[in-house]
Coordinates of C-alpha atoms and ligand atoms in Angstrom, one line a residue:
Chain U
M1 CA -22.4 0.6 -33.6
L2 CA -25.8 1.7 -32.6
A3 CA -24.6 3.5 -29.5
K4 CA -22.1 5.4 -31.8
R5 CA -25.0 6.8 -33.8
I6 CA -27.0 7.8 -30.7
Q7 CA -24.1 9.5 -28.8
P8 CA -21.5 10.4 -31.4
M9 CA -20.4 13.7 -29.8
A10 CA -20.1 12.5 -26.2
S11 CA -18.0 9.5 -27.0
Q12 CA -15.9 11.4 -29.5
A13 CA -15.3 14.2 -26.9
K14 CA -14.2 11.6 -24.3
R15 CA -11.8 10.0 -26.7
L16 CA -10.3 13.3 -27.7
Y17 CA -10.0 14.3 -24.0
V18 CA -8.3 11.1 -23.0
E19 CA -5.8 11.3 -25.8
L20 CA -5.1 14.9 -25.0
M21 CA -4.7 14.2 -21.2
F22 CA -2.3 11.3 -22.1
Q23 CA -0.2 13.8 -24.1
V24 CA -0.3 16.3 -21.3
M25 CA 0.6 13.8 -18.7
G26 CA 3.4 12.3 -20.8
R27 CA 5.0 15.7 -21.3
A28 CA 4.4 16.7 -17.7
L29 CA 6.0 13.4 -16.5
Q30 CA 9.1 14.2 -18.4
A31 CA 9.1 17.9 -17.2
V32 CA 8.5 17.0 -13.5
S33 CA 11.1 14.3 -13.5
E34 CA 13.7 17.0 -14.5
V35 CA 12.9 19.3 -11.6
D36 CA 11.2 17.4 -8.7
G37 CA 13.4 15.5 -6.2
E38 CA 10.6 13.4 -4.9
V39 CA 9.7 12.1 -8.4
Q40 CA 13.4 11.4 -9.1
K41 CA 13.8 9.5 -5.9
E42 CA 10.8 7.3 -6.7
A43 CA 11.9 6.8 -10.3
Q44 CA 15.5 5.9 -9.5
A45 CA 14.4 2.5 -8.1
L46 CA 13.2 1.6 -11.6
P47 CA 15.7 -0.1 -14.0
K48 CA 17.2 2.1 -16.7
G49 CA 15.3 1.6 -19.9
F50 CA 12.2 0.7 -18.0
L51 CA 9.1 1.3 -20.2
F52 CA 5.8 2.2 -18.6
E53 CA 2.5 2.3 -20.5
M54 CA -1.0 3.5 -19.7
M55 CA -3.6 2.5 -22.2
V56 CA -7.3 2.2 -22.9
M57 CA -8.6 -1.2 -23.9
P58 CA -8.9 -2.7 -26.4
E59 CA -6.7 -0.6 -28.8
G60 CA -7.3 2.9 -27.6
A61 CA -5.1 5.8 -26.6
K62 CA -1.7 5.2 -25.1
L63 CA 0.9 7.0 -23.0
I64 CA 4.4 5.6 -23.0
V65 CA 7.3 6.8 -20.9
E66 CA 10.8 5.4 -20.4
H67 CA 13.0 5.7 -17.4
I68 CA 16.3 6.9 -18.9
G69 CA 18.3 6.7 -15.7
G70 CA 18.9 9.1 -12.8
G71 CA 15.2 9.3 -12.1
R72 CA 14.4 11.0 -15.4
F73 CA 11.6 10.1 -17.7
H74 CA 11.4 10.4 -21.4
Y75 CA 8.0 10.6 -23.1
H76 CA 7.6 8.4 -26.1
G77 CA 4.2 9.5 -27.3
D78 CA 1.9 6.5 -28.0
S79 CA 4.4 4.0 -29.5
A80 CA 6.9 2.0 -27.5
P81 CA 10.4 1.2 -29.0
R82 CA 10.1 -2.4 -27.5
A83 CA 7.8 -4.5 -25.3
V84 CA 6.7 -2.5 -22.2
D85 CA 7.6 -3.6 -18.7
V86 CA 4.5 -2.4 -16.9
S87 CA 1.2 -1.6 -18.4
I88 CA -1.8 -0.1 -16.7
Q89 CA -4.9 -0.8 -18.8
F90 CA -8.2 0.9 -18.4
K91 CA -11.0 -1.6 -19.2
H92 CA -13.0 1.1 -21.1
L93 CA -12.8 4.6 -22.4
T94 CA -15.3 5.8 -19.8
H95 CA -13.1 4.5 -17.0
A96 CA -10.1 6.3 -18.4
F97 CA -12.2 9.4 -18.7
L98 CA -13.4 9.3 -15.1
V99 CA -9.8 9.1 -13.9
L100 CA -8.3 11.6 -16.2
S101 CA -11.0 14.1 -15.7
F102 CA -10.3 13.7 -11.9
Q103 CA -13.8 12.4 -11.1
E104 CA -12.4 9.2 -9.8
K105 CA -9.1 8.9 -7.9
T106 CA -6.5 6.7 -9.3
S107 CA -6.4 4.6 -6.1
I108 CA -10.2 4.3 -6.2
A109 CA -10.1 3.3 -9.8
F110 CA -7.8 0.4 -8.9
A111 CA -10.1 -0.5 -6.0
H112 CA -13.1 -0.4 -8.4
D113 CA -11.4 -2.8 -10.9
R114 CA -11.5 -0.1 -13.5
M115 CA -8.0 -1.0 -14.7
L116 CA -5.6 -3.9 -14.8
V117 CA -1.9 -4.0 -14.1
D118 CA 0.2 -6.1 -16.3
G119 CA 3.8 -6.6 -15.1
D120 CA 5.7 -6.2 -11.9
V121 CA 3.2 -4.9 -9.3
S122 CA 5.9 -3.2 -7.2
Y123 CA 6.9 -1.0 -10.2
A124 CA 3.2 -0.3 -10.8
V125 CA 2.8 0.9 -7.2
R126 CA 5.8 3.1 -7.7
M127 CA 4.4 4.6 -10.9
T128 CA 1.1 5.2 -9.2
R129 CA 2.9 7.3 -6.6
V130 CA 4.7 9.2 -9.3
L131 CA 1.4 9.8 -11.1
N132 CA -0.2 11.0 -7.8
R133 CA 2.7 13.4 -7.4
L134 CA 2.3 14.6 -10.9
E135 CA -1.4 15.2 -10.6
S136 CA -0.8 17.3 -7.6
F137 CA 1.7 19.3 -9.6
I138 CA -0.1 20.0 -12.8
L139 CA -3.5 20.6 -11.2
P140 CA -4.6 23.3 -8.8
K141 CA -5.0 22.1 -5.2
I142 CA -8.8 21.9 -5.3
I143 CA -8.9 19.5 -8.2
A144 CA -5.8 17.6 -7.2
K145 CA -7.4 16.8 -3.9
R146 CA -10.1 14.9 -5.8
A147 CA -7.5 13.0 -7.8
V148 CA -5.1 11.7 -5.2
K149 CA -5.6 10.1 -1.8
E150 CA -3.8 12.8 0.1
Y151 CA -2.4 16.1 -1.1
P152 CA 1.3 16.2 -0.4
E153 CA 2.5 18.7 2.3
N154 CA 5.9 19.4 0.7
L155 CA 4.7 20.5 -2.6
H156 CA 6.4 23.7 -3.9
L157 CA 5.4 24.4 -7.4
P158 CA 8.2 25.4 -9.7
E159 CA 7.2 28.6 -11.6
K160 CA 7.1 27.1 -15.1
L161 CA 4.8 24.3 -14.0
I162 CA 2.3 26.7 -12.4
S163 CA 1.8 28.4 -15.6
A164 CA 1.5 25.1 -17.4
A165 CA -1.0 23.9 -14.8
Q166 CA -3.3 26.8 -15.6
I167 CA -3.4 26.0 -19.2
Y168 CA -4.1 22.3 -18.5
L169 CA -6.8 23.3 -16.1
K170 CA -8.6 25.4 -18.7
V171 CA -8.5 22.4 -21.1
A172 CA -9.7 20.1 -18.4
T173 CA -12.6 22.1 -17.0
H174 CA -13.7 22.9 -20.5
F175 CA -13.8 19.2 -21.4
I176 CA -15.6 18.2 -18.2
Q177 CA -18.3 20.7 -18.9
T178 CA -18.8 19.7 -22.5
A179 CA -18.6 16.0 -22.0
R180 CA -20.9 16.0 -19.1
A181 CA -23.6 18.0 -20.9
Chain J
M1 CA -24.6 10.5 -8.3
S2 CA -22.5 8.0 -6.3
N3 CA -19.3 6.8 -7.9
S4 CA -19.4 3.5 -6.1
Y5 CA -18.8 0.4 -8.1
Y6 CA -17.7 -3.1 -7.2
E7 CA -17.1 -6.6 -8.5
F8 CA -17.5 -9.8 -6.6
F9 CA -16.6 -13.3 -7.8
C10 CA -16.3 -16.6 -6.1
P11 CA -17.2 -19.7 -8.2
V12 CA -15.6 -22.2 -5.8
K13 CA -17.9 -24.9 -4.4
V14 CA -17.4 -25.1 -0.7
I15 CA -17.7 -28.6 0.9
A16 CA -17.5 -28.2 4.6
G17 CA -18.2 -30.1 7.7
K18 CA -18.1 -33.5 9.2
A19 CA -17.1 -36.3 6.7
A20 CA -16.4 -33.7 4.1
L21 CA -13.4 -35.7 2.7
E22 CA -15.7 -38.5 1.8
H23 CA -17.3 -36.2 -0.9
I24 CA -14.0 -36.1 -2.8
P25 CA -14.7 -39.2 -5.0
Y26 CA -18.2 -37.9 -5.9
E27 CA -16.9 -34.4 -6.8
L28 CA -14.1 -35.8 -8.9
S29 CA -16.5 -38.2 -10.8
G30 CA -18.7 -35.2 -11.4
L31 CA -15.7 -33.6 -13.1
A32 CA -15.1 -36.8 -15.2
A33 CA -11.8 -37.3 -13.3
K34 CA -10.6 -40.8 -12.6
R35 CA -6.8 -40.5 -12.0
P36 CA -6.1 -37.9 -9.3
M37 CA -2.6 -36.8 -8.2
I38 CA -2.1 -35.5 -4.7
V39 CA 0.2 -32.6 -4.2
T40 CA 1.2 -32.0 -0.6
D41 CA 4.2 -31.6 1.8
K42 CA 6.1 -33.8 4.2
G43 CA 4.5 -32.2 7.3
V44 CA 1.0 -33.1 6.1
R45 CA 2.1 -36.7 5.4
A46 CA 3.9 -37.0 8.7
A47 CA 0.8 -35.7 10.6
G48 CA -1.1 -38.7 9.0
L49 CA -3.4 -36.3 7.2
L50 CA -3.2 -38.2 3.9
D51 CA -4.7 -41.4 5.4
P52 CA -8.3 -40.2 5.7
V53 CA -8.2 -38.8 2.2
I54 CA -6.8 -41.9 0.7
A55 CA -9.2 -44.1 2.7
A56 CA -12.1 -42.0 1.6
C57 CA -11.1 -42.4 -2.1
E58 CA -10.4 -46.1 -1.9
E59 CA -13.7 -46.9 -0.2
S60 CA -15.4 -45.4 -3.3
G61 CA -13.2 -47.4 -5.6
L62 CA -11.1 -44.3 -6.6
E63 CA -7.4 -45.0 -6.8
I64 CA -5.0 -42.1 -6.1
I65 CA -2.5 -42.5 -8.9
S66 CA 0.4 -40.5 -7.6
I67 CA 1.4 -38.6 -4.5
Y68 CA 4.0 -35.9 -4.5
D69 CA 4.8 -35.0 -0.8
D70 CA 7.9 -32.9 -1.2
V71 CA 6.5 -29.3 -1.7
P72 CA 8.9 -26.9 0.1
P73 CA 7.6 -24.0 2.2
D74 CA 8.6 -21.7 -0.6
S75 CA 7.7 -23.4 -3.8
S76 CA 9.7 -22.9 -6.9
T77 CA 9.3 -23.2 -10.7
T78 CA 11.6 -26.3 -10.6
V79 CA 9.3 -28.1 -8.2
V80 CA 6.4 -27.2 -10.4
R81 CA 8.1 -28.6 -13.4
D82 CA 9.1 -31.9 -11.6
I83 CA 5.5 -32.5 -10.4
A84 CA 4.1 -31.7 -13.8
A85 CA 6.5 -34.3 -15.3
I86 CA 5.2 -37.0 -12.8
Y87 CA 1.6 -36.1 -13.6
R88 CA 2.2 -36.6 -17.3
K89 CA 4.2 -39.8 -16.9
E90 CA 1.5 -41.3 -14.7
K91 CA -1.3 -40.1 -17.0
C92 CA -3.1 -38.3 -14.2
D93 CA -6.2 -36.3 -15.0
S94 CA -6.8 -34.1 -11.9
I95 CA -5.1 -32.6 -8.9
I96 CA -5.9 -32.6 -5.2
A97 CA -3.7 -30.1 -3.3
I98 CA -3.6 -30.8 0.4
G99 CA -1.8 -28.4 2.8
G100 CA -1.2 -24.8 3.5
G101 CA -0.5 -21.9 1.2
S102 CA 2.6 -23.4 -0.4
A103 CA 1.1 -26.7 -1.4
I104 CA -2.1 -25.0 -2.7
D105 CA -0.1 -22.5 -4.8
T106 CA 2.0 -25.3 -6.1
G107 CA -1.1 -27.2 -7.1
K108 CA -2.4 -24.2 -8.9
A109 CA 0.9 -23.7 -10.8
V110 CA 1.1 -27.4 -11.7
N111 CA -2.4 -27.2 -13.0
I112 CA -1.3 -24.4 -15.4
L113 CA 1.5 -26.5 -16.8
V114 CA -0.4 -29.8 -17.2
S115 CA -3.3 -28.0 -18.8
E116 CA -1.5 -25.4 -21.0
G117 CA 1.6 -27.5 -21.8
G118 CA 5.3 -26.8 -21.6
D119 CA 7.9 -27.1 -18.9
D120 CA 8.4 -23.5 -17.9
V121 CA 5.6 -22.1 -15.8
A122 CA 7.2 -18.7 -15.7
K123 CA 5.8 -18.2 -19.2
Y124 CA 2.4 -17.9 -17.8
T125 CA 3.1 -15.3 -15.1
G126 CA 1.1 -12.1 -14.9
A127 CA -2.6 -11.2 -15.0
G128 CA -5.1 -12.7 -17.4
V129 CA -2.6 -14.8 -19.4
I130 CA -4.6 -18.0 -18.9
K131 CA -7.8 -17.8 -20.8
R132 CA -9.5 -21.1 -20.5
P133 CA -10.5 -23.7 -17.8
L134 CA -7.7 -25.9 -16.5
K135 CA -7.8 -29.6 -15.3
P136 CA -10.2 -30.6 -12.4
F137 CA -8.6 -29.3 -9.2
L138 CA -9.7 -29.8 -5.6
V139 CA -8.1 -28.1 -2.5
V140 CA -8.1 -29.5 1.0
P141 CA -6.6 -26.8 3.4
T142 CA -4.8 -28.1 6.4
T143 CA -4.2 -24.7 8.0
A144 CA -7.0 -22.3 8.9
G145 CA -5.6 -19.0 7.7
T146 CA -4.3 -18.3 4.2
G147 CA -7.7 -18.7 2.3
S148 CA -5.7 -19.7 -0.7
E149 CA -8.5 -22.3 -1.5
V150 CA -10.6 -19.4 -2.7
T151 CA -8.1 -16.9 -4.2
S152 CA -7.2 -16.7 -7.9
I153 CA -3.6 -16.1 -7.3
A154 CA -0.5 -18.3 -6.9
V155 CA 3.1 -17.1 -6.0
I156 CA 6.0 -19.3 -7.1
T157 CA 9.7 -18.5 -6.8
D158 CA 11.8 -18.5 -9.9
E159 CA 15.1 -19.8 -8.5
K160 CA 17.2 -18.9 -11.4
K161 CA 16.2 -15.2 -11.3
G162 CA 15.6 -15.1 -7.6
V163 CA 12.2 -13.4 -7.9
K164 CA 8.7 -14.3 -6.9
L165 CA 6.4 -14.8 -9.9
P166 CA 2.7 -14.0 -9.4
F167 CA 0.1 -15.8 -11.4
T168 CA -3.4 -14.5 -11.4
S169 CA -6.4 -15.9 -13.3
S170 CA -9.8 -16.9 -12.2
Y171 CA -9.1 -20.2 -13.8
L172 CA -6.6 -21.0 -10.9
L173 CA -9.5 -21.3 -8.6
P174 CA -10.2 -24.8 -7.6
N175 CA -13.5 -26.5 -8.6
A176 CA -14.1 -27.2 -4.9
A177 CA -12.6 -26.5 -1.5
V178 CA -13.0 -29.4 0.9
I179 CA -13.0 -28.2 4.6
D180 CA -13.0 -31.0 7.1
P181 CA -12.3 -30.4 10.8
R182 CA -10.0 -33.5 10.8
M183 CA -7.5 -31.7 8.7
T184 CA -6.8 -29.0 11.3
L185 CA -7.3 -31.0 14.5
T186 CA -3.6 -31.6 15.0
L187 CA -2.3 -28.1 14.3
P188 CA 0.2 -27.1 17.0
P189 CA -1.0 -24.1 19.2
H190 CA 1.3 -21.4 17.8
I191 CA 0.4 -22.2 14.2
T192 CA -3.3 -22.3 15.1
A193 CA -3.0 -18.9 16.7
A194 CA -0.9 -17.3 13.9
T195 CA -3.0 -18.7 11.0
A196 CA -6.3 -17.7 12.7
M197 CA -4.9 -14.2 13.1
D198 CA -4.0 -14.2 9.4
A199 CA -7.7 -15.0 8.7
M200 CA -8.7 -12.3 11.2
T201 CA -6.5 -9.8 9.5
H202 CA -7.8 -10.7 6.0
A203 CA -11.4 -10.0 7.3
V204 CA -10.5 -6.8 9.2
E205 CA -8.5 -5.3 6.2
S206 CA -11.2 -6.4 3.8
F207 CA -13.8 -4.6 5.9
T208 CA -11.7 -1.4 6.2
C209 CA -9.7 -1.0 3.0
M210 CA -10.6 0.8 -0.2
A211 CA -12.2 -1.9 -2.2
K212 CA -14.7 -3.0 0.5
N213 CA -18.2 -3.7 -0.9
P214 CA -21.4 -5.0 0.5
L215 CA -20.8 -8.7 -0.4
S216 CA -17.2 -8.8 0.8
D217 CA -18.3 -7.0 4.0
A218 CA -20.8 -9.8 4.8
Y219 CA -18.2 -12.5 4.5
A220 CA -15.6 -10.4 6.4
A221 CA -18.0 -9.6 9.3
A222 CA -19.1 -13.3 9.6
A223 CA -15.4 -14.5 9.6
I224 CA -14.5 -12.0 12.4
K225 CA -17.3 -13.2 14.5
K226 CA -16.2 -16.8 14.1
V227 CA -12.6 -16.2 14.9
S228 CA -13.5 -14.0 17.9
H229 CA -15.8 -16.7 19.2
S230 CA -13.8 -19.8 18.6
L231 CA -10.1 -19.0 18.6
L232 CA -9.5 -19.0 22.4
Q233 CA -11.8 -22.0 22.9
V234 CA -9.7 -24.0 20.4
M235 CA -6.4 -22.8 22.1
D236 CA -7.7 -24.1 25.4
N237 CA -9.1 -27.3 23.9
P238 CA -7.2 -28.2 20.7
K239 CA -9.4 -31.3 20.1
D240 CA -12.6 -29.2 19.9
S241 CA -13.5 -30.2 16.4
D242 CA -16.6 -27.9 16.2
G243 CA -14.3 -25.0 17.1
R244 CA -11.7 -26.2 14.5
L245 CA -14.4 -26.2 11.8
E246 CA -15.5 -22.7 12.8
L247 CA -11.9 -21.5 12.4
A248 CA -11.5 -23.3 9.0
Q249 CA -14.7 -21.8 7.7
A250 CA -13.8 -18.4 9.0
S251 CA -10.5 -18.7 7.1
T252 CA -12.4 -19.6 3.8
M253 CA -14.9 -16.8 4.4
A254 CA -12.1 -14.2 5.0
G255 CA -10.4 -15.6 1.9
I256 CA -13.5 -14.9 -0.2
A257 CA -13.8 -11.4 1.4
F258 CA -10.2 -10.3 0.7
S259 CA -9.9 -11.8 -2.7
N260 CA -12.7 -9.5 -3.7
S261 CA -11.7 -6.4 -1.8
M262 CA -8.0 -6.7 -1.3
V263 CA -5.9 -6.1 1.8
G264 CA -3.8 -3.1 3.0
L265 CA -0.9 -1.9 5.0
V266 CA -0.8 -4.8 7.5
H267 CA 0.0 -7.0 4.6
S268 CA 2.5 -4.6 3.0
L269 CA 4.4 -4.5 6.2
G270 CA 3.9 -8.2 6.8
H271 CA 5.1 -9.3 3.3
A272 CA 8.2 -7.1 3.8
T273 CA 9.0 -8.5 7.2
G274 CA 8.4 -12.0 6.1
A275 CA 10.9 -11.6 3.3
L276 CA 13.6 -9.8 5.2
C277 CA 13.4 -11.5 8.6
H278 CA 11.9 -14.9 7.8
L279 CA 9.0 -14.6 10.2
P280 CA 5.8 -16.6 9.5
H281 CA 3.1 -14.6 7.7
G282 CA 0.4 -15.1 10.3
L283 CA 2.7 -14.0 13.1
C284 CA 3.4 -10.7 11.2
M285 CA -0.3 -10.1 10.7
S286 CA -1.1 -10.5 14.4
L287 CA 1.8 -8.3 15.2
Y288 CA 1.0 -5.3 12.9
L289 CA -2.8 -5.4 13.0
P290 CA -3.5 -3.0 15.9
Y291 CA -0.7 -0.5 15.0
V292 CA -1.9 -0.2 11.4
L293 CA -5.6 0.2 12.5
E294 CA -4.4 3.0 14.8
Y295 CA -2.6 4.6 11.8
N296 CA -5.7 4.4 9.6
L297 CA -8.1 5.2 12.5
E298 CA -9.6 8.5 11.4
T299 CA -10.1 7.2 7.8
I300 CA -11.9 4.0 8.9
R301 CA -13.7 5.1 12.1
G302 CA -17.1 4.1 10.8
P303 CA -16.5 0.6 9.6
L304 CA -13.9 -0.2 12.3
G305 CA -16.6 0.8 14.9
E306 CA -19.1 -1.5 13.3
L307 CA -16.7 -4.4 13.7
L308 CA -17.0 -4.2 17.5
L309 CA -20.3 -6.0 17.3
H310 CA -18.6 -9.0 15.7
L311 CA -15.5 -8.8 17.9
E312 CA -17.1 -8.4 21.3
G313 CA -20.8 -9.3 20.8
P314 CA -24.1 -7.3 21.2
E315 CA -23.8 -6.4 24.9
I316 CA -20.5 -4.7 24.7
Y317 CA -21.3 -3.1 21.4
A318 CA -24.5 -1.6 22.8
A319 CA -22.8 -0.4 26.0
T320 CA -20.1 1.4 24.0
P321 CA -20.9 4.9 22.8
A322 CA -20.8 5.1 19.0
S323 CA -17.9 7.6 19.1
R324 CA -15.7 5.1 21.1
R325 CA -16.4 1.9 19.1
A326 CA -13.5 2.2 16.7
E327 CA -11.1 2.4 19.6
A328 CA -12.9 -0.4 21.4
S329 CA -12.4 -2.6 18.4
I330 CA -8.7 -2.0 18.5
S331 CA -8.7 -2.8 22.2
A332 CA -10.6 -6.0 21.6
L333 CA -7.9 -7.1 19.1
R334 CA -5.2 -6.2 21.6
K335 CA -6.9 -8.2 24.2
L336 CA -7.0 -11.2 21.9
R337 CA -3.3 -10.8 21.2
D338 CA -2.5 -10.7 24.9
A339 CA -4.6 -13.9 25.4
L340 CA -2.7 -15.6 22.6
Y341 CA 0.7 -14.4 24.0
K342 CA -0.2 -16.0 27.4
R343 CA -1.1 -19.3 25.7
C344 CA 1.6 -19.7 23.1
Q345 CA 3.8 -16.7 23.3
L346 CA 2.7 -15.4 19.9
P347 CA 4.7 -12.1 19.7
R348 CA 3.0 -8.8 20.0
T349 CA 5.9 -6.6 19.1
L350 CA 8.8 -6.8 16.8
K351 CA 11.2 -7.0 19.8
E352 CA 9.3 -10.0 21.2
T353 CA 10.0 -11.9 18.0
G354 CA 13.7 -11.9 18.8
K355 CA 14.4 -12.1 15.1
V356 CA 14.2 -8.4 14.0
T357 CA 16.8 -5.7 14.8
E358 CA 15.8 -2.1 15.1
E359 CA 18.3 -1.4 12.3
Q360 CA 16.1 -3.4 9.9
L361 CA 13.1 -1.1 10.3
D362 CA 14.2 1.3 7.5
Q363 CA 14.6 -1.5 5.1
I364 CA 11.3 -3.1 6.0
A365 CA 9.6 0.3 5.5
E366 CA 11.1 0.8 2.1
M367 CA 10.1 -2.7 0.9
A368 CA 6.6 -2.3 2.3
L369 CA 6.1 0.7 0.1
D370 CA 6.7 -1.4 -3.0
D371 CA 4.1 -4.0 -2.0
G372 CA 0.9 -4.1 -4.2
S373 CA -1.4 -4.2 -1.2
I374 CA -0.4 -0.7 -0.1
M375 CA -2.5 0.7 -3.0
F376 CA -5.6 -0.4 -1.2
N377 CA -4.8 1.0 2.2
P378 CA -7.5 3.6 3.0
K379 CA -4.9 6.2 4.0
E380 CA -1.9 7.2 1.9
V381 CA 1.4 5.9 3.3
T382 CA 4.7 7.6 2.9
L383 CA 8.0 6.1 3.8
K384 CA 8.0 8.3 7.0
D385 CA 4.5 7.0 7.9
A386 CA 5.5 3.3 7.4
R387 CA 8.6 3.9 9.5
A388 CA 6.5 5.4 12.2
V389 CA 4.1 2.5 12.3
L390 CA 7.1 0.1 12.5
Q391 CA 8.6 2.1 15.4
R392 CA 5.3 1.8 17.3
A393 CA 5.3 -1.9 16.6
W394 CA 8.9 -2.3 17.8
A395 CA 8.3 -2.5 21.5
Ligands
FE2_401 FE1 -2.6 -12.9 4.8

């Protein structure tokens, strides 16, 4: 509680940012799965009705998507209709912020024990690849390079996503600046 | 500011060396255990490896209450349930797992059931489900390779669903790992070679993959030095008990290293090949190691070059220009594989195994991409990349 009084703004900003990024990613996941063949190919191996969650421990922000078949994702916001199949859990808000503000690559965050996987690891691996693909979609190349291990060669941005990316970028850089200060 | 961060954890007491088995009664009494059950397999019993353990206990007045010696190579939830039932019926209070990866994993899973209760171990699958210490548990490895005595994971097959269930919790770690050279003295040559190459791969991948850290590096480097130094000596003189102990310790050290830093693509490919073509794990490791290092080369040039010191010793390390050391490390591993091929025909290519067809490579690549260890490979791997590595490993 003491820490809260000392740094109320920084922590609050991180919390808001993480919540916002989860929403952005959830919507983007759904959008990308409707247009991108690579994402669809990855997602098709998931069972229909498969529920994927990303969350911040202990009871923080959540992102829930469902594979509704045919490689398509549906974004459920932050509440799951039933028990999730795979959950990626950040141990602390700060770790989620590091990853979602692209200061720490997802793969590095796994290597650094920043998050846990609960559920079938092979599905988690698949979802990590989908998230990498997504990050390189919604972010301009320069930031995406920081977020994923390797920037995909065969990335052709659909028009509507490019414009979306620019909006997200503005939000993202703004938050990084204020939260770092 | 550096973003580097790591965790390192290994609370297992290591009891290693001459007459190590004779420490078992003392260790158990320190844990207030009086009625141990041995969990092992038929091979261990047939090799006479139980005799020194039982003798060591009886000489100290500790009676082994029950012995289950029928753990299959691929242990199942049914086996775990049966063993737990015997444990309860005989009122045992501790477990000694003696054997390779399967017996040790079975011991871990039985410990979950007899400590947490119930008949269905599947209920406890996943990460962090077990939240309190289990019954006293000792492990005596009889192969020098898997490192399971120091890992907090067990994999058990659910026969009904036909899936492999992973269990992870730091409470699965044994209270002590007992490493006695007598237990590996009779390993046949091809198993000695394959399991030592598994340990070598654990150490090399630990040292070059994404979660490497200063503590795991120290264990990995020391393990590589021991395997490089002792493996061929033991192959030429299987009764060399000092060499055997070196390999057994290397295996434990490599296990401590990789359980804190994870492994990479060699294991992803190896797990897939093991599942699809039924090849032993250590053999797959030895087979894929150089090809994967070549694939990762530009990402891992620094650490791989450092390993030359431990693979070949200070003279060769000093005589090799820094810019060539990474390649020289790969050559050293290839040289070791050739020497093993000469001594026990340990295959170096998929073709040499005689058990894989070229048509299976696509399927192996696809399955490897779903393996958890691929997340920690230093270089991103696409399906095409995995397929290309497999092609190079073909012949
Ligand atoms: Fe291994």
